Each structure stands twice: as C-alpha cells, then as structure tokens.
Amino acid sequence: MASALTREQVATIKATVPVLAQYGETITRKFYHDMLETHPELKNIFNNTHQATGHQARALAGALYAYASNIDALGNLSPALELICAKHASLYIQPNQYGIVGTHLLETLKAVLGDAATPEIMSAWGAAYWQLANIMIGKEAGLYEAAGTWNDWKDFKIAKKEKESEEITSFYLQPVDSNLKLPLFKPGQYISVNIFVDELYGGVWQARQYSLSDAPGKDYLRISVKREDGVEIGDLKSKTHPGYISNILHKKKSEGDVVRVSHPFGDFFFEETEEDKDSPVVLISAGVGLTCLTSILNSLVDEDSIRPLTWINVARNTRVRAFKLHVDNLAARNKNLHAVYFSSNPSKEEVQGEHYDIQGRLDLDKISSEELFTNNDKAQYFVCGPEQFMLATEAKLKAFGIRSERVHVELFGTGGVPRV
C-alpha cells in the first residue's frame, strides 16, 4: 500500500501537467503498444477497436492529464472514478494487473521524457500512480464483494432474439447454470458480454458493455443491441469498426448459442427513496440510448408507481425507433405516463401525430413545462444517447434552472474522463 504523496511530490506532479498536455498521447500510444507486446494476454481485456483507432490512448492521456491537474483535489475526479471502476469491475480487472500497467506506464514515461525524467519526477509519478491504483483497487473490491459469488464470467444462453426495429434486436439471456440466481440489479445498469473472436489476433476474447433493457426480477437478462451498417464479419477493414462485436451478435449468434456475461454494474441507475416516491421522472433518449431508460420505465411500471412519468425519444424515423408500441401500450394503461416522440427524418409514409409528435432533432423548448416538470424541484431527469446529445440536453435542462444533481447522464467512454 503506497503512502500519501508528500507536498514536494504533489508540486512535482503539478509541474508535469504541461508535459502531459504536449506529450500525453505519445506516452499512452507507446505504453499500450509495449505493454500488449509484452503481455498479449491483455488483448483479451482491451477493446480492439479503441486500440486500433487510438481512442484508448487518447482517453488515457486525458485521464492522466485530469489526474495530474487535480492531484491536490482528487474529490473532483470522484464521478469519473466511479464510472471507470464500474467498467473495470464488469471486465473483472484484478489487482495484479495494476502492477503490470504501472510498470509499463512508468517505463514509457521515462523513455519518452528521456533526460527530463529526473529521479524526482519518476519517484513522484510512481507514488502518484499507486495512490490512484490503490483507490481504484479498493473501489473495485467493494463492487466484487457486493456481487457475491458471481465473481467471474458466467455462461449465458441466448434464449430468444427479438427484432425491435430495423437496427435494434433484443437478446434474452438465461444462465446455463440453473442454480445461478439473477441479481436484482438497479434499473439503468449494464452487463459486459464477452465473445471469442477467432479472426482477431488469432483469437481473443472481446467484451462490450450493453445496458440492460428490461426491469429486474425476471428469469432472464435482456440487452437490446444496435446493428451498425457497413460491417462485414471477417473483412479486414471492418475489424476496427465500433460496431464489429454488435454485428457478430446480430449475424453470427443464434438462439441457443452461449456467450459469457458479467454481473450487472454501472453508476447510472434509478433508485427509489422514501423521500421522493411521488416525484416526477423524465426519461430522455436518442437512438439506442433508450435501452437503459426502458429498464427504468419498465421497473417503475412493474412497481405500479404513481409518479408522473414523461418519456421523450428521438429517432430518425419510425423504422429505426425501438419499443414505441411497448411504450404506447404502457401509456394507454398508465395515465401517469406521457410519451413524446421526435423524428429527425421521418419517411413520407409517416403521419405526424400517429408515428411521431414533433419533426426534427430534440428541442426541449417545444415540450411544455407541465410535461418537463421544470417547476417541480424534486423531478429527476435521466438522459442517454450520443455523447454530444447528452451534454447538450444536460446543459439545456440546467438552463431551465434544474440543479445538476437532478440530471443523470450516462457516459460510457473508454475509461477516460469526460468532464470534471
């Protein structure tokens, strides 16, 4: 266990912030290259696409810069650490792997900086790395403990595949081990799905996080996965496409096939409290971002919640919009639920007022304050979709005077720090 940093070490780390701004990506690109060459088994953990595109290196460079910048105010990083540690837990990252990462990160830092990597700088960064690593190891140990005996990948059978739209298909996953009790996860959380990909590196496991799209308490875990166009399984150019693994699920995995699944994790979720059982909930999504919000909606309906609920969804058109019939049926049976649909590019066959309500991208100014509950200081807002959509929606809600603690945004990232 590393001791706390000295004042001198904190000052040294702060002094390296300009260096990280200039050379951060150079350091992290070389770090990943050298570490994966030395430890090819780690290719089973790291996202092949993010490695190939440099996204992982950029994310780590951003994380190192944020850490160095906040070395004397680590509380600023708490939200980002919660996100990263939840993702690490869903990949079953182990303490010994922090040792491998630390060794290669410090070696790379020294190699890139050359003579500028003085003993004082290397000592300070060694202490700083283990300060952060020990915080994360502790947080992840707590997550593993909470997961109980489900502490490694479990085999799940695809019990059913169900098409929800032209792009999105639901996968109903049931444990192969009939004795495995499914946890009462928090609505909004995700699982990692781990698939062996024989055409990458001669065969590696690749994991992706998918939000659970139904309420807890079922005899299955359901994910609803978007298929990206233009991906050909096995094609060299497609192997680094962000939708490669999701296309394997769509095109190669059938009912009865087995995939490996993690325990549910995630720091984005709805949780009932006694103080606000009657307060409104607004669920705002774009595209496949509706999956985790469907879990929240289904959970509230299953509990016969009397909360006022507003469902706001943006899609290009009806063909690619998932769960509309499901949500409409819920709204017909639950007078506390109101749905608003935006279509950014409706087809000629679609009828406004039937297939969608408002044409165009999301515009919260076109939704009444009664539907948004902007005058209710207890309303909760959950937002999920593309990153810029979420950040813009969050900013708009704050402009309405809604406090930041009432706006919940799902930012997956790749382990970087989206904002501090």
CSV table of N, CA and C in Angstrom, one decimal, residues 19-37 46 50-67 101 104-113 125 129 414-416:
chain,number,residue,atom,x,y,z
A,19,VAL,N,3.7,19.1,-19.6
A,19,VAL,CA,4.3,18.0,-20.3
A,19,VAL,C,3.3,17.0,-20.8
A,20,LEU,N,2.3,16.7,-20.0
A,20,LEU,CA,1.3,15.7,-20.3
A,20,LEU,C,0.4,16.3,-21.4
A,21,ALA,N,0.2,17.6,-21.4
A,21,ALA,CA,-0.6,18.3,-22.4
A,21,ALA,C,0.1,18.1,-23.8
A,22,GLN,N,1.4,18.2,-23.8
A,22,GLN,CA,2.1,18.2,-25.0
A,22,GLN,C,2.4,16.7,-25.5
A,23,TYR,N,2.8,15.9,-24.6
A,23,TYR,CA,3.3,14.5,-24.9
A,23,TYR,C,2.3,13.4,-24.5
A,24,GLY,N,1.2,13.7,-23.9
A,24,GLY,CA,0.3,12.7,-23.4
A,24,GLY,C,0.0,11.5,-24.3
A,25,GLU,N,-0.4,11.9,-25.5
A,25,GLU,CA,-0.8,10.8,-26.4
A,25,GLU,C,0.4,10.0,-26.9
A,26,THR,N,1.6,10.7,-27.1
A,26,THR,CA,2.8,10.0,-27.4
A,26,THR,C,3.1,8.9,-26.4
A,27,ILE,N,3.0,9.3,-25.1
A,27,ILE,CA,3.2,8.4,-24.0
A,27,ILE,C,2.3,7.3,-24.0
A,28,THR,N,1.0,7.5,-24.1
A,28,THR,CA,0.0,6.5,-24.0
A,28,THR,C,0.0,5.5,-25.2
A,29,ARG,N,0.2,6.0,-26.4
A,29,ARG,CA,0.3,5.1,-27.5
A,29,ARG,C,1.5,4.2,-27.4
A,30,LYS,N,2.6,4.7,-27.0
A,30,LYS,CA,3.8,3.8,-26.8
A,30,LYS,C,3.5,2.8,-25.6
A,31,PHE,N,2.9,3.3,-24.6
A,31,PHE,CA,2.6,2.5,-23.4
A,31,PHE,C,1.7,1.3,-23.8
A,32,TYR,N,0.6,1.5,-24.5
A,32,TYR,CA,-0.2,0.4,-24.9
A,32,TYR,C,0.5,-0.6,-25.9
A,33,HIS,N,1.2,0.0,-26.8
A,33,HIS,CA,2.0,-0.9,-27.8
A,33,HIS,C,2.9,-1.8,-27.0
A,34,ASP,N,3.7,-1.2,-26.2
A,34,ASP,CA,4.8,-2.0,-25.5
A,34,ASP,C,4.2,-3.0,-24.5
A,35,MET,N,3.1,-2.6,-23.8
A,35,MET,CA,2.5,-3.5,-22.8
A,35,MET,C,1.9,-4.7,-23.4
A,36,LEU,N,1.1,-4.4,-24.5
A,36,LEU,CA,0.4,-5.5,-25.2
A,36,LEU,C,1.4,-6.5,-25.9
A,37,GLU,N,2.5,-5.9,-26.3
A,37,GLU,CA,3.5,-6.8,-26.9
A,37,GLU,C,4.1,-7.7,-25.9
A,46,PHE,N,-8.6,-5.5,-23.4
A,46,PHE,CA,-8.7,-4.2,-24.1
A,46,PHE,C,-9.5,-4.3,-25.4
A,50,HIS,N,-10.8,0.3,-30.1
A,50,HIS,CA,-10.3,1.5,-29.4
A,50,HIS,C,-8.8,1.5,-29.5
A,51,GLN,N,-8.2,0.4,-29.5
A,51,GLN,CA,-6.7,0.3,-29.7
A,51,GLN,C,-6.3,0.7,-31.1
A,52,ALA,N,-7.0,0.2,-32.1
A,52,ALA,CA,-6.7,0.4,-33.5
A,52,ALA,C,-6.9,1.9,-33.9
A,53,THR,N,-8.0,2.5,-33.3
A,53,THR,CA,-8.3,3.9,-33.7
A,53,THR,C,-7.6,4.9,-32.9
A,54,GLY,N,-6.9,4.5,-31.8
A,54,GLY,CA,-6.2,5.4,-30.9
A,54,GLY,C,-7.1,6.0,-29.9
A,55,HIS,N,-8.4,5.6,-29.9
A,55,HIS,CA,-9.3,6.2,-28.9
A,55,HIS,C,-8.9,5.9,-27.5
A,56,GLN,N,-8.4,4.6,-27.2
A,56,GLN,CA,-8.0,4.2,-25.9
A,56,GLN,C,-6.8,5.1,-25.4
A,57,ALA,N,-5.9,5.3,-26.3
A,57,ALA,CA,-4.7,6.1,-26.0
A,57,ALA,C,-5.1,7.6,-25.7
A,58,ARG,N,-6.0,8.1,-26.5
A,58,ARG,CA,-6.5,9.5,-26.2
A,58,ARG,C,-7.2,9.6,-24.9
A,59,ALA,N,-8.0,8.5,-24.6
A,59,ALA,CA,-8.8,8.5,-23.3
A,59,ALA,C,-7.8,8.5,-22.1
A,60,LEU,N,-6.8,7.6,-22.2
A,60,LEU,CA,-5.8,7.5,-21.1
A,60,LEU,C,-5.0,8.8,-20.9
A,61,ALA,N,-4.7,9.4,-22.1
A,61,ALA,CA,-3.9,10.7,-22.0
A,61,ALA,C,-4.8,11.7,-21.3
A,62,GLY,N,-6.1,11.8,-21.6
A,62,GLY,CA,-7.0,12.7,-21.0
A,62,GLY,C,-7.1,12.4,-19.5
A,63,ALA,N,-7.1,11.1,-19.1
A,63,ALA,CA,-7.3,10.7,-17.7
A,63,ALA,C,-6.0,11.1,-16.9
A,64,LEU,N,-4.8,10.9,-17.5
A,64,LEU,CA,-3.6,11.2,-16.8
A,64,LEU,C,-3.5,12.8,-16.6
A,65,TYR,N,-3.9,13.5,-17.7
A,65,TYR,CA,-3.9,15.0,-17.6
A,65,TYR,C,-4.8,15.4,-16.5
A,66,ALA,N,-6.0,14.9,-16.4
A,66,ALA,CA,-7.0,15.3,-15.4
A,66,ALA,C,-6.5,14.9,-14.0
A,67,TYR,N,-5.9,13.7,-13.9
A,67,TYR,CA,-5.4,13.3,-12.6
A,67,TYR,C,-4.3,14.2,-12.1
A,101,VAL,N,0.3,-2.6,-15.5
A,101,VAL,CA,0.1,-1.3,-16.0
A,101,VAL,C,1.1,-0.3,-15.5
A,104,HIS,N,4.7,-0.6,-16.9
A,104,HIS,CA,4.9,-0.2,-18.3
A,104,HIS,C,4.6,1.3,-18.4
A,105,LEU,N,3.7,1.9,-17.6
A,105,LEU,CA,3.4,3.3,-17.7
A,105,LEU,C,4.7,4.1,-17.3
A,106,LEU,N,5.3,3.7,-16.2
A,106,LEU,CA,6.5,4.4,-15.7
A,106,LEU,C,7.6,4.2,-16.7
A,107,GLU,N,7.8,3.0,-17.2
A,107,GLU,CA,8.9,2.8,-18.2
A,107,GLU,C,8.7,3.7,-19.4
A,108,THR,N,7.4,3.8,-19.9
A,108,THR,CA,7.2,4.6,-21.0
A,108,THR,C,7.4,6.1,-20.8
A,109,LEU,N,6.9,6.5,-19.6
A,109,LEU,CA,7.1,7.9,-19.2
A,109,LEU,C,8.6,8.3,-19.3
A,110,LYS,N,9.4,7.4,-18.7
A,110,LYS,CA,10.9,7.6,-18.7
A,110,LYS,C,11.5,7.6,-20.1
A,111,ALA,N,11.0,6.7,-20.9
A,111,ALA,CA,11.6,6.6,-22.3
A,111,ALA,C,11.2,7.8,-23.1
A,112,VAL,N,10.0,8.3,-23.0
A,112,VAL,CA,9.5,9.4,-23.8
A,112,VAL,C,10.2,10.7,-23.3
A,113,LEU,N,10.3,10.9,-22.0
A,113,LEU,CA,10.8,12.1,-21.5
A,113,LEU,C,12.3,12.2,-21.5
A,125,TRP,N,5.8,10.3,-9.8
A,125,TRP,CA,4.8,9.6,-10.6
A,125,TRP,C,4.6,8.2,-10.1
A,129,TYR,N,0.9,7.2,-9.2
A,129,TYR,CA,0.3,6.0,-9.8
A,129,TYR,C,-0.3,5.1,-8.7
A,414,THR,N,-14.3,5.3,-22.6
A,414,THR,CA,-13.4,4.1,-22.7
A,414,THR,C,-12.4,4.1,-21.5
A,415,GLY,N,-12.9,4.7,-20.4
A,415,GLY,CA,-12.1,4.8,-19.2
A,415,GLY,C,-11.4,6.2,-19.1
A,416,GLY,N,-11.8,7.1,-19.9
A,416,GLY,CA,-11.2,8.4,-19.8
A,416,GLY,C,-12.1,9.3,-18.9
